[in-house]
PDB file of C-alpha atoms in Angstrom:
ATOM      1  CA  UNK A  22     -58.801-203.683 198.926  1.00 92.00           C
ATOM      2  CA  UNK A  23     -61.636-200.630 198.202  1.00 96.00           C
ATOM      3  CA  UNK A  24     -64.780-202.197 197.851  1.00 97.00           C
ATOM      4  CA  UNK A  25     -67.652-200.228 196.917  1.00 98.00           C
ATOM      5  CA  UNK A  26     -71.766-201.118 196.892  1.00 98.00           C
ATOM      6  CA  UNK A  27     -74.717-199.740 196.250  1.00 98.00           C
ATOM      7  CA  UNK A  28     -78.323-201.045 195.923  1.00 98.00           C
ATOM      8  CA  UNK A  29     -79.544-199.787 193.254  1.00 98.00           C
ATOM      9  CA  UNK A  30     -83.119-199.153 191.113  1.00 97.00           C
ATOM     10  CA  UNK A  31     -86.630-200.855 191.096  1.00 96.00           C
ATOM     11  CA  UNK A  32     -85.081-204.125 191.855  1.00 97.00           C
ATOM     12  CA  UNK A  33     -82.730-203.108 195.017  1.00 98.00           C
ATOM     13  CA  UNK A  34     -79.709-204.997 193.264  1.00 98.00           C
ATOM     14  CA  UNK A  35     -76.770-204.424 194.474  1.00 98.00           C
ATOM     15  CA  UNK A  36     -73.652-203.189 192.402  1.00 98.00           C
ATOM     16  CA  UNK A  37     -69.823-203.552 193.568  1.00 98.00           C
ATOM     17  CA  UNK A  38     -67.030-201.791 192.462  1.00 98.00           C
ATOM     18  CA  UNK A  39     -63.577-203.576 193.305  1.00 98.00           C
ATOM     19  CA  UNK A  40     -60.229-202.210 193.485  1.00 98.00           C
ATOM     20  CA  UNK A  41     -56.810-202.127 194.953  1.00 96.00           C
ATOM     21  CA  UNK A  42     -57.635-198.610 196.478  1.00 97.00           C
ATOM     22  CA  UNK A  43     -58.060-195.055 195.499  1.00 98.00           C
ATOM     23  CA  UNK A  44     -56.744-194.209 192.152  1.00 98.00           C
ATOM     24  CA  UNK A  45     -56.545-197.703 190.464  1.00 98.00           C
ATOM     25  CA  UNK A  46     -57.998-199.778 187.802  1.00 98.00           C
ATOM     26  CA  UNK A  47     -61.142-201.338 189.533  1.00 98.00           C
ATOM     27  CA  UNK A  48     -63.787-204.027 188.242  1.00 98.00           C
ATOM     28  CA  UNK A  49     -67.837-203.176 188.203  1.00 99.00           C
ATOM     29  CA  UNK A  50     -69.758-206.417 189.049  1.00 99.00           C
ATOM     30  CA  UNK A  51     -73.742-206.271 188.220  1.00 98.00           C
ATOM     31  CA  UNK A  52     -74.351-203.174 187.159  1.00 98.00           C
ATOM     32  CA  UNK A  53     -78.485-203.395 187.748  1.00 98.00           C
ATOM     33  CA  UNK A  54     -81.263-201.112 187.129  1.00 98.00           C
ATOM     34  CA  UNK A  55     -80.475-197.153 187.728  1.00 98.00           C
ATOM     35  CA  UNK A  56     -76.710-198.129 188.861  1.00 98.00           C
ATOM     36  CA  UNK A  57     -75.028-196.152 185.843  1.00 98.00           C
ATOM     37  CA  UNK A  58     -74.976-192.631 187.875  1.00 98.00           C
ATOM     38  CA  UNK A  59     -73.991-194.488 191.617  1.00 98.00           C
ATOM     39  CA  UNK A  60     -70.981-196.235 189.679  1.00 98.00           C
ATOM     40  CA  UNK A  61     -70.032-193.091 187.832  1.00 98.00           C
ATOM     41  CA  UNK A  62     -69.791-190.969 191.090  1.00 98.00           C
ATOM     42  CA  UNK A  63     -67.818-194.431 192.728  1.00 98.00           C
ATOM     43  CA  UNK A  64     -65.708-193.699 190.201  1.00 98.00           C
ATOM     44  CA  UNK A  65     -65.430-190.084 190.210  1.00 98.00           C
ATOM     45  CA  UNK A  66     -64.917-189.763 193.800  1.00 98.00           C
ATOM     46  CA  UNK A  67     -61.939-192.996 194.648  1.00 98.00           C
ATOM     47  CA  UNK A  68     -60.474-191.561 191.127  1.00 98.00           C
ATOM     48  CA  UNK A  69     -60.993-195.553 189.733  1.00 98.00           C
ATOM     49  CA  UNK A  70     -60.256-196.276 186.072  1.00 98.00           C
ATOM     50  CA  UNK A  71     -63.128-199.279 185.092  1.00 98.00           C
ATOM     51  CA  UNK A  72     -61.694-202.171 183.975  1.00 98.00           C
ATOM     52  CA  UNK A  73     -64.331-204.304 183.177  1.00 98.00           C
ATOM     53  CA  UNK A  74     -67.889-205.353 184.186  1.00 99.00           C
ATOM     54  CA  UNK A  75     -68.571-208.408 185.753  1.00 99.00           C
ATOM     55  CA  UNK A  76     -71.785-210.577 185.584  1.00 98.00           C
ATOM     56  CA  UNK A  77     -72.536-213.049 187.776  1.00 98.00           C
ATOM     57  CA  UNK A  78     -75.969-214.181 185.833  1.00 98.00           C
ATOM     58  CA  UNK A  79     -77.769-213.197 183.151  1.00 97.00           C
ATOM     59  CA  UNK A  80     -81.379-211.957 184.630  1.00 97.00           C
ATOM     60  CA  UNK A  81     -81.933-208.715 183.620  1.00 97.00           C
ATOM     61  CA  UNK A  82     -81.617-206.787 186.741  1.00 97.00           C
ATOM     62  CA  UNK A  83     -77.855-207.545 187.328  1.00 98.00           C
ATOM     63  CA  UNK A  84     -76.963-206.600 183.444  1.00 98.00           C
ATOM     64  CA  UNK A  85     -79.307-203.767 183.020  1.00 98.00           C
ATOM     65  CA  UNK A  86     -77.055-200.699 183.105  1.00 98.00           C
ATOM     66  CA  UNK A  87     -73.907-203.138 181.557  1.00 98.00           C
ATOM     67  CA  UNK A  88     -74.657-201.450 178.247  1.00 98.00           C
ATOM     68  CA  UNK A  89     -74.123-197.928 179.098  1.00 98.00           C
ATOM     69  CA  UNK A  90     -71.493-197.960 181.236  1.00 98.00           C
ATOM     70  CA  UNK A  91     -69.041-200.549 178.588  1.00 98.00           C
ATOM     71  CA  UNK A  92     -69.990-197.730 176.209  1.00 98.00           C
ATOM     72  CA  UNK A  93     -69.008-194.767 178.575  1.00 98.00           C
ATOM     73  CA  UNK A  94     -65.761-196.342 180.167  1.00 98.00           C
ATOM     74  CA  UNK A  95     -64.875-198.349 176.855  1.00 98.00           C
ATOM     75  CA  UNK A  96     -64.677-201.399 178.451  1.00 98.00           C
ATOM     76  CA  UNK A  97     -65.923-205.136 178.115  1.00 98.00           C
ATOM     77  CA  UNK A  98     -68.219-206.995 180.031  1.00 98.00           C
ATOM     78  CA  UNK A  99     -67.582-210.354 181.132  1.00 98.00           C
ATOM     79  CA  UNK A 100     -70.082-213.237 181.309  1.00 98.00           C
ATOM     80  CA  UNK A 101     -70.807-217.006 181.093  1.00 98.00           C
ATOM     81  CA  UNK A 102     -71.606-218.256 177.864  1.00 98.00           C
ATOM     82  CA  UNK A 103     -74.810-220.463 179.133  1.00 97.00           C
ATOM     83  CA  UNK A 104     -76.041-216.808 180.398  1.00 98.00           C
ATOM     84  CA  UNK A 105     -75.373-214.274 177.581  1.00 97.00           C
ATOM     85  CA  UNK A 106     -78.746-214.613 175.402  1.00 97.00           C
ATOM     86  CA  UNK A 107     -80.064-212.745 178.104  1.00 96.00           C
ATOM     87  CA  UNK A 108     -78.499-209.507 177.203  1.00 96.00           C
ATOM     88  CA  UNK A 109     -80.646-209.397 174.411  1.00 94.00           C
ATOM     89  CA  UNK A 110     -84.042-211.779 175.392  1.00 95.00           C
ATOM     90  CA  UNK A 111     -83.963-210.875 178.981  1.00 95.00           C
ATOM     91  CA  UNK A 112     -87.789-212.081 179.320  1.00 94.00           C
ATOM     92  CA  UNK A 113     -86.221-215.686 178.310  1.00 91.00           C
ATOM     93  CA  UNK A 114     -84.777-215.505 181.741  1.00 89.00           C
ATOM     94  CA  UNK A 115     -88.036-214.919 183.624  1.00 91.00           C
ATOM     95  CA  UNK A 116     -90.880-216.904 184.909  1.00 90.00           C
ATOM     96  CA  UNK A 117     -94.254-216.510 182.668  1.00 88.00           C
ATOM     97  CA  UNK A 118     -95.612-214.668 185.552  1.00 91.00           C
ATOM     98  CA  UNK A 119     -93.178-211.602 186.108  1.00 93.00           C
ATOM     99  CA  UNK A 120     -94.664-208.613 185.038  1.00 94.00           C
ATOM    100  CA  UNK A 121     -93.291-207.786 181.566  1.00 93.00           C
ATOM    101  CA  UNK A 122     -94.529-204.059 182.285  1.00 95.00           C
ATOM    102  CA  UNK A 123     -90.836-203.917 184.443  1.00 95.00           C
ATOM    103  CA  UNK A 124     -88.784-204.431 181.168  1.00 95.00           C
ATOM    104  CA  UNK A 125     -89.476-201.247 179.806  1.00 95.00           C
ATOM    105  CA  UNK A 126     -86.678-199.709 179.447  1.00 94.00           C
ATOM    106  CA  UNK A 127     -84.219-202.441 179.081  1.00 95.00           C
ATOM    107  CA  UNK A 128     -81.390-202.090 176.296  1.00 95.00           C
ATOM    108  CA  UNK A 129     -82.211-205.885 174.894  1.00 94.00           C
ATOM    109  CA  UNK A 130     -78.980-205.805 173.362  1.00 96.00           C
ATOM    110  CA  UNK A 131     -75.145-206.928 174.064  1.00 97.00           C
ATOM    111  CA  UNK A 132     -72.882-204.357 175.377  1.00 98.00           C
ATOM    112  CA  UNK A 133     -70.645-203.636 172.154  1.00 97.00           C
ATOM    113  CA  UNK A 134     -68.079-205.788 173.925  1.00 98.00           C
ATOM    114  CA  UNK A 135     -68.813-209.118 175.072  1.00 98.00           C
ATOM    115  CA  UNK A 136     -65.912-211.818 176.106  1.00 98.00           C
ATOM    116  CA  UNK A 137     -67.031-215.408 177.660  1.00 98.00           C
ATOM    117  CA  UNK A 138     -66.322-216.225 180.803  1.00 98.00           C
ATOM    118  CA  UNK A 139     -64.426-219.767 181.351  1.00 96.00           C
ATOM    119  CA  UNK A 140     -66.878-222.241 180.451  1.00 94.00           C
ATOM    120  CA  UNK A 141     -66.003-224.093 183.929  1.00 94.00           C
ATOM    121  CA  UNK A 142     -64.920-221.587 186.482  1.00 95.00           C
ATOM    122  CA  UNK A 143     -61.041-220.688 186.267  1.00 97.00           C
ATOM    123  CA  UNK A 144     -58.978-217.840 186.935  1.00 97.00           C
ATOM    124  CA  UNK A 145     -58.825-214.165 184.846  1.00 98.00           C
ATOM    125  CA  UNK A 146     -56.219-211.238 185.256  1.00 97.00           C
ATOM    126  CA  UNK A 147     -56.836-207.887 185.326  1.00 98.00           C
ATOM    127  CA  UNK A 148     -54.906-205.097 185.981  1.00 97.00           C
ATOM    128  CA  UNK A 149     -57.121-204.027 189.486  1.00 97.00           C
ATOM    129  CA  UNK A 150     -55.710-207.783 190.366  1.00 96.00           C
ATOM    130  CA  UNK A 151     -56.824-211.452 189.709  1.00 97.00           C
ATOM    131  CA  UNK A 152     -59.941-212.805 190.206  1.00 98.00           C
ATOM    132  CA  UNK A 153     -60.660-216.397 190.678  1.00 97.00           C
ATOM    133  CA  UNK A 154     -64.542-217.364 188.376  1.00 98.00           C
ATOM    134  CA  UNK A 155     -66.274-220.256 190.255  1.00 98.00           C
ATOM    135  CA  UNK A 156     -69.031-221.781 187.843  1.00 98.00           C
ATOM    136  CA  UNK A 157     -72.115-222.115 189.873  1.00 98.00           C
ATOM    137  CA  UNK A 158     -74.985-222.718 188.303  1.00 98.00           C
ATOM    138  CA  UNK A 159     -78.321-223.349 189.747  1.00 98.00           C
ATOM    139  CA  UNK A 160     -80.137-219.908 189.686  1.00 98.00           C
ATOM    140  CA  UNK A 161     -79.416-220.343 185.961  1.00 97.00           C
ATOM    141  CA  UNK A 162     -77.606-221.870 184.068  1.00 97.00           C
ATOM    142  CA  UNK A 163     -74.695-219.533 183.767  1.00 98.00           C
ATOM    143  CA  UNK A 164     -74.620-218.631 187.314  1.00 98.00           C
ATOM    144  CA  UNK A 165     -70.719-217.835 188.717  1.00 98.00           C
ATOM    145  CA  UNK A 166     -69.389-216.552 191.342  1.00 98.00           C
ATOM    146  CA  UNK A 167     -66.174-214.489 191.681  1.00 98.00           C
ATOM    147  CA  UNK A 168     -63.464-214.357 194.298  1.00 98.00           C
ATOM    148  CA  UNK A 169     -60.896-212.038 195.142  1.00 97.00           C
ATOM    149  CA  UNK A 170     -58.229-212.254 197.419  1.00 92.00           C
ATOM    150  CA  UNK A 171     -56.742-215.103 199.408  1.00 81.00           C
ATOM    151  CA  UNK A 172     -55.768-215.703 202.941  1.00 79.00           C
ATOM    152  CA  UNK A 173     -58.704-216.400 205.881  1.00 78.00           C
ATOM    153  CA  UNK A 174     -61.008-213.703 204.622  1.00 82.00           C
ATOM    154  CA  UNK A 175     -60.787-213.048 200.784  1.00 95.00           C
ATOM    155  CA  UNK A 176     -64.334-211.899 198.869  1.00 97.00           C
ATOM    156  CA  UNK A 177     -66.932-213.442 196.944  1.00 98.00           C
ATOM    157  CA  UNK A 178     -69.577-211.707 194.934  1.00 98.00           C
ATOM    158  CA  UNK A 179     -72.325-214.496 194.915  1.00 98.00           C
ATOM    159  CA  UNK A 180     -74.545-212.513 192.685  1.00 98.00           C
ATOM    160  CA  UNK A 181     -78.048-214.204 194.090  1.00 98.00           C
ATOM    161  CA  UNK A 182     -76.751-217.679 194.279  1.00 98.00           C
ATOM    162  CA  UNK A 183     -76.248-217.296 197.614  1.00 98.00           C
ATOM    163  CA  UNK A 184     -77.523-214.450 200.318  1.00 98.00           C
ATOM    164  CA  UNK A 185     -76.658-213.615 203.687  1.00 97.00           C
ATOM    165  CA  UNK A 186     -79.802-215.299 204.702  1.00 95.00           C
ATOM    166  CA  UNK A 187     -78.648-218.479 202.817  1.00 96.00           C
ATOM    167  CA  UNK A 188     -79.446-220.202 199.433  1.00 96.00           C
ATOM    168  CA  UNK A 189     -80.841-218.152 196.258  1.00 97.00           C
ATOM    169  CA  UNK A 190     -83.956-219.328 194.795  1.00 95.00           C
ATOM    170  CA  UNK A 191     -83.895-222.094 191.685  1.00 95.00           C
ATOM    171  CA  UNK A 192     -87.337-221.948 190.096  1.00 92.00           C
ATOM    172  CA  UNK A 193     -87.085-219.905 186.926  1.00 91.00           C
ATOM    173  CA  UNK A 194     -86.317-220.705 183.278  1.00 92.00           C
ATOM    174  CA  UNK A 195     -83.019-222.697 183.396  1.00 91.00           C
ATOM    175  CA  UNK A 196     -82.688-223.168 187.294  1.00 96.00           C
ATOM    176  CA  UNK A 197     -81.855-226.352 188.666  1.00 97.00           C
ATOM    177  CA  UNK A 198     -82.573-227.137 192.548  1.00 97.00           C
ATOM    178  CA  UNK A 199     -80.114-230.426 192.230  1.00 98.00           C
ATOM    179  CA  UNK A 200     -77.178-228.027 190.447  1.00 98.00           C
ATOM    180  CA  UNK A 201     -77.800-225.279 193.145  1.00 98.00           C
ATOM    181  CA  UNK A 202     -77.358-227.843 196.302  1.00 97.00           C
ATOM    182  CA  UNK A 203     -74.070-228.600 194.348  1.00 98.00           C
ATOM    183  CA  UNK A 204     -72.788-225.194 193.629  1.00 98.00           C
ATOM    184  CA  UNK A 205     -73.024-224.536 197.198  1.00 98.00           C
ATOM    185  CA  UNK A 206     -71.532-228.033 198.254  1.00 97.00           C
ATOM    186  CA  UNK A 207     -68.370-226.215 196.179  1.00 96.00           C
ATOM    187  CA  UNK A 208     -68.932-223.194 197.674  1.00 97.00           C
ATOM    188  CA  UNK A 209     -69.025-224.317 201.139  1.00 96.00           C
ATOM    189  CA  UNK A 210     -65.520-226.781 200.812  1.00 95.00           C
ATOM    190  CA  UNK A 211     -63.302-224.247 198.859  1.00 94.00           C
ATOM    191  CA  UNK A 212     -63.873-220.818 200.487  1.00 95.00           C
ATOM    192  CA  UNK A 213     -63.274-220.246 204.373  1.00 95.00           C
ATOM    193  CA  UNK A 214     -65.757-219.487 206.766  1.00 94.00           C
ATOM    194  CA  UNK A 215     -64.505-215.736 207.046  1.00 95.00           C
ATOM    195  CA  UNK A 216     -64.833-214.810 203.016  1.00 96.00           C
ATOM    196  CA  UNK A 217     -67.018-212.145 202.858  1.00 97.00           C
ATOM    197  CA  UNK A 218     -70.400-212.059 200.509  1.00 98.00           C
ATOM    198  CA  UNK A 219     -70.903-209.055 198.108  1.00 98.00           C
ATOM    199  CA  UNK A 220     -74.406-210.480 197.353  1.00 98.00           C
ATOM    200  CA  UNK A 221     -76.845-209.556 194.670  1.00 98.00           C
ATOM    201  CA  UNK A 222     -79.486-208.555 197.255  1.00 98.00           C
ATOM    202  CA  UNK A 223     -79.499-207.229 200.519  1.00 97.00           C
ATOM    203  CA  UNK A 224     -76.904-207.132 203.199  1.00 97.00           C
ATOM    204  CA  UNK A 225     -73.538-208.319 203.404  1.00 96.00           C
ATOM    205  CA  UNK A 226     -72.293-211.449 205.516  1.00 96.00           C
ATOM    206  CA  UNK A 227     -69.407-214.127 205.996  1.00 96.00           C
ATOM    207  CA  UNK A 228     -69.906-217.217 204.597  1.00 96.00           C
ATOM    208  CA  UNK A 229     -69.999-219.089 208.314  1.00 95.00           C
ATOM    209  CA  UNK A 230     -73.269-216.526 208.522  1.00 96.00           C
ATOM    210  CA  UNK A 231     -75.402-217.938 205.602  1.00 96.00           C
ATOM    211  CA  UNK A 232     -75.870-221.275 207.448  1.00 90.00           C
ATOM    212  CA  UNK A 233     -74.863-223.382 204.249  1.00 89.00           C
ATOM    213  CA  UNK A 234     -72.097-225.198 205.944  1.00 76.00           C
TER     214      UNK A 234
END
């Protein structure tokens, strides 16, 4: 499997391309702030045909560039239903205190193609291969998580429900502490301690790494 990241823009979030290998259909998972010309080159260089963007929450700096790029590949973007006001109110998903100076620039609008994720985790088929959705919310309400792969060591792009330093944080608009200690309860008894974490922030890790067993 050809996994691609990059940390992108004025936020440092991380976007992750996904494919079979060189040449194939692949999958774009939070495309953030300034990620648009990083996943175009991805693309350019492993000859990848995009698929489909994946969101794993709705806070503005993993959906920023989602508009663009389903406009310049022609493709959907996927995301939960409890989540996708935030396309176009992305200050609804914000504490009263972040700087509202840092959404200039933000498309406040759907990509032109918008399909719902499963309402309670569940599995989708594409043609860069299946992907299993895993509905953990606690960051917000529409937080999910998607694995790929099976076996001892498949992936799972956590978005920032969980980083390689452990737990994401629960205390903006639609968070829930009590629904995050859960998610990761799931988390922790489904997926094996070698599945690796293409987080929303920062480095990479196994899941035995984060410390949440």
């Amino acid at each position: 499997m050809l996994v691609l990241s990059a940390a992108t823009g004025k936020f440092g979030t991380n976007v992750h391309l996904v494919a079979a290998g060189p040449g194939n259909p692949c999958l774009i998972i939070d495309p953030g702030h300034d990620s648009a010309d990083a996943v175009a080159e991805a693309v350019r260089s492993h000859r990848l045909e995009p698929e489909a963007i994946l969101i794993t929450h709705g806070h503005m700096d993993h959906t920023w560039d989602a508009v663009p790029l389903a406009r310049r590949y022609g493709i959907p973007a996927w995301i939960h239903p409890a989540d996708r006001y935030q396309f176009g109110a992305p200050a609804k998903g914000l504490p009263d205190t972040f700087p509202r100076e840092l959404l200039v620039g933000h498309p406040d609008r759907e990509p032109d193609e918008v399909r719902d994720l499963p309402d309670g985790g569940g599995e989708l088929d594409f043609a860069a291969g299946p992907v299993t959705v895993l509905h953990t919310p606690g960051h917000t309400g529409g937080s999910v998580m998607f694995r790929f792969g099976g076996g001892t060591d498949p992936l799972l792009a956590t978005g920032d429900t969980l980083l390689a330093d452990g737990r994401g944080r629960a205390d903006a608009p639609g968070a829930s502490p009590a629904s995050l200690d859960a998610s990761l309860r799931l988390v922790a008894t489904t997926c094996p301690d070698g599945t690796r974490l293409l987080t929303g922030h920062g480095p990479t890790a196994t899941l035995s790494e984060t410390g949440i067993r």
